Amino acid sequence: MSLSEEQIVRYSRHILLTPVGGRGQEHLLSCGAQLIGGGGALATAAAYLAAGGSPVWGDQGSVGEDEVGFLYDAQDVGLPRNLRLDAALADLNPDAMAHRSGGALARSPARLSGPGPWVLIGATEGGAGIVFRSATGCEKCFQLNAARLAGDDGSDGEVLLGTVAALIFQRLALEMPPSLGGFWIGESGEITPIEMRACEQCR
Ligand SMILES: [Zn+2]
């Protein structure tokens, strides 16, 4: 795909950033994320990705009160998330409704499928965690470390968690290394890399 004049204007900040550029923006526009699960972090991540041109689409489920903010308003609570997401995207950035294939952005526990990138978020004792893999990262290693993220609903720090998750997804879509990894995010916002466990084949 090549960028239209309108897209060059819309994404000019990205295109001027060396790691993104025109080719990179084409990658972002063609590598989308299915959102699996709900919560403020995923809603934040979806808004961030969509504004940057990455396609996002929803799963089953309805908009929760904790998702009201960037994409949904109070009237959306209780309505089907995928329909309300499409309505929000039509206003925010219709590019984010095209090319719906690629990866997933999910809240633990979730079954992820498709080539990738995969970004999984989950609450942990004293904060939250993110585990990710690109389309080339080992699926087994991802699953092994994803199991370390609890499924508790986080409530604090959801905006930070969602912003970091979106940034990681964009980096993976741009094929920037590493292809596998994770971060813990502490209650006070400190971000530290997860010491990843390796699967039998990768040991
Ligand atoms: Zn492995």
XYZ file of C-alpha atoms and ligand atoms in Angstrom:
204
model
C 0.000 0.000 0.000
C 1.115 3.575 -0.465
C 0.073 6.641 1.482
C -2.465 9.108 0.142
C -1.803 12.829 0.353
C -4.312 13.058 3.196
C -2.517 10.297 5.091
C 0.865 11.972 4.620
C -0.567 15.102 6.254
C -2.293 13.131 9.043
C 0.786 11.088 9.939
C 3.420 13.739 9.213
C 4.802 13.567 12.767
C 5.335 9.804 12.423
C 6.816 10.109 8.972
C 9.321 12.700 10.190
C 10.437 10.411 13.037
C 13.317 8.369 11.624
C 12.296 4.970 13.072
C 8.832 5.325 11.514
C 9.135 7.152 8.185
C 6.821 6.633 5.215
C 7.497 2.874 4.998
C 6.992 2.517 8.733
C 3.658 4.329 8.564
C 2.571 1.871 5.870
C 3.457 -0.956 8.282
C 1.417 0.653 11.071
C -1.591 1.065 8.757
C -1.473 -2.577 7.679
C -0.766 -4.265 11.039
C -3.792 -4.186 13.298
C -4.762 -5.396 16.728
C -7.825 -7.308 17.803
C -8.780 -6.137 21.286
C -9.586 -9.047 23.576
C -11.185 -8.144 26.871
C -12.023 -4.808 28.391
C -10.842 -2.265 30.907
C -9.325 1.192 30.849
C -5.891 0.069 29.670
C -7.196 -1.598 26.511
C -9.445 1.363 25.728
C -6.469 3.711 26.150
C -4.272 1.502 23.976
C -6.967 1.307 21.279
C -7.322 5.095 21.152
C -3.550 5.525 20.940
C -3.146 2.919 18.185
C -6.098 4.180 16.166
C -4.844 7.766 16.285
C -1.518 6.524 14.932
C -3.216 4.682 12.065
C -3.107 1.089 13.363
C -6.353 -0.795 12.719
C -8.146 -1.947 15.869
C -11.274 -4.038 16.253
C -13.186 -5.446 19.156
C -14.393 -8.795 20.387
C -17.617 -9.817 22.090
C -18.485 -7.993 25.253
C -19.928 -4.679 26.273
C -18.394 -1.369 27.239
C -17.632 -1.155 30.955
C -17.730 1.918 33.169
C -13.956 1.788 33.517
C -13.581 2.233 29.748
C -15.265 5.630 29.558
C -12.731 8.209 28.451
C -10.846 8.417 25.187
C -13.116 6.305 22.983
C -16.362 5.721 24.840
C -18.666 8.019 26.733
C -21.074 7.266 29.556
C -23.911 6.522 27.104
C -21.868 3.653 25.629
C -21.717 1.706 28.896
C -23.448 -1.656 28.525
C -23.611 -1.498 24.714
C -21.704 -3.929 22.428
C -18.057 -2.884 22.444
C -17.308 -3.741 18.813
C -20.158 -1.526 17.559
C -19.285 1.398 19.833
C -15.628 1.061 18.872
C -16.513 1.327 15.181
C -18.615 4.418 15.875
C -15.700 6.013 17.753
C -13.196 5.088 15.028
C -15.395 6.605 12.311
C -14.903 9.941 14.097
C -11.326 9.498 15.290
C -9.613 7.885 12.313
C -11.379 5.775 9.660
C -7.985 4.342 8.603
C -8.136 2.320 11.831
C -11.157 0.431 10.423
C -9.339 -0.909 7.335
C -6.932 -3.889 7.040
C -8.176 -5.698 10.106
C -5.566 -8.402 10.333
C -2.360 -8.971 12.198
C -2.161 -9.271 15.924
C -3.903 -8.955 19.227
C -3.893 -6.729 22.265
C -5.451 -8.564 25.170
C -6.131 -8.550 28.868
C -5.121 -11.706 30.709
C -6.436 -14.380 30.677
C -6.970 -14.580 26.917
C -6.411 -16.973 24.056
C -4.353 -15.241 21.423
C -4.287 -16.274 17.784
C -3.152 -14.949 14.437
C 0.401 -14.268 13.356
C 1.169 -11.446 15.792
C 2.248 -9.117 17.213
C 0.710 -10.235 20.513
C 0.631 -7.927 23.516
C -0.909 -9.216 26.741
C -1.519 -7.106 29.835
C -2.439 -8.245 33.308
C -2.544 -7.064 36.876
C 0.011 -8.447 39.293
C 0.728 -8.024 42.969
C 1.797 -4.428 43.365
C 1.196 -3.321 39.806
C 0.792 -4.691 36.314
C 2.699 -6.601 33.685
C 2.983 -6.743 29.914
C 4.259 -9.718 27.883
C 4.726 -9.441 24.125
C 5.966 -11.223 21.023
C 6.303 -10.133 17.408
C 5.225 -12.318 14.487
C 8.682 -13.941 14.686
C 8.910 -14.330 18.486
C 8.574 -17.842 19.978
C 4.933 -18.650 20.764
C 5.831 -21.154 23.507
C 8.080 -18.705 25.319
C 5.290 -16.140 25.084
C 2.723 -18.535 26.589
C 5.103 -19.554 29.363
C 5.584 -15.953 30.484
C 2.000 -14.890 29.769
C 0.900 -17.404 32.402
C 2.719 -15.258 34.971
C 0.249 -12.390 34.470
C -2.786 -12.620 36.704
C -6.230 -11.823 35.389
C -7.258 -9.461 38.171
C -8.885 -6.260 37.086
C -6.467 -3.445 37.539
C -7.862 -0.046 38.308
C -4.855 2.136 39.073
C -2.388 3.095 36.401
C -4.577 1.898 33.543
C -3.708 4.865 31.322
C 0.038 4.285 31.732
C -0.410 0.552 31.176
C -2.443 1.136 28.005
C -0.027 3.725 26.652
C 2.991 1.450 27.148
C 1.099 -1.494 25.614
C 0.239 0.574 22.523
C 3.823 1.771 22.172
C 5.080 -1.825 22.375
C 2.535 -2.918 19.762
C 3.664 -0.137 17.409
C 7.325 -1.090 17.872
C 6.502 -4.733 17.070
C 4.476 -3.682 14.015
C 7.547 -1.741 12.863
C 9.613 -4.933 13.348
C 11.796 -3.262 15.943
C 13.591 -5.649 18.346
C 13.246 -7.434 20.698
C 10.832 -9.993 19.221
C 9.894 -11.279 22.696
C 9.866 -9.679 26.114
C 7.923 -8.093 28.906
C 7.778 -5.371 31.515
C 6.532 -5.023 35.061
C 4.929 -1.679 35.847
C 5.006 -0.832 39.530
C 2.300 1.034 41.411
C 4.351 4.210 41.304
C 4.847 3.880 37.548
C 8.367 2.433 37.427
C 8.921 0.141 34.451
C 11.358 -2.775 34.680
C 12.064 -5.531 32.141
C 10.752 -9.013 33.017
C 13.385 -11.719 33.250
C 11.847 -13.936 30.622
C 11.711 -17.701 31.071
C 12.662 -19.748 28.006
C 10.661 -22.707 26.673
C 12.296 -26.142 26.227
C 13.210 -25.493 22.586
C 14.777 -22.112 23.331
C 16.771 -23.152 26.409
Zn 10.741 -20.592 23.024
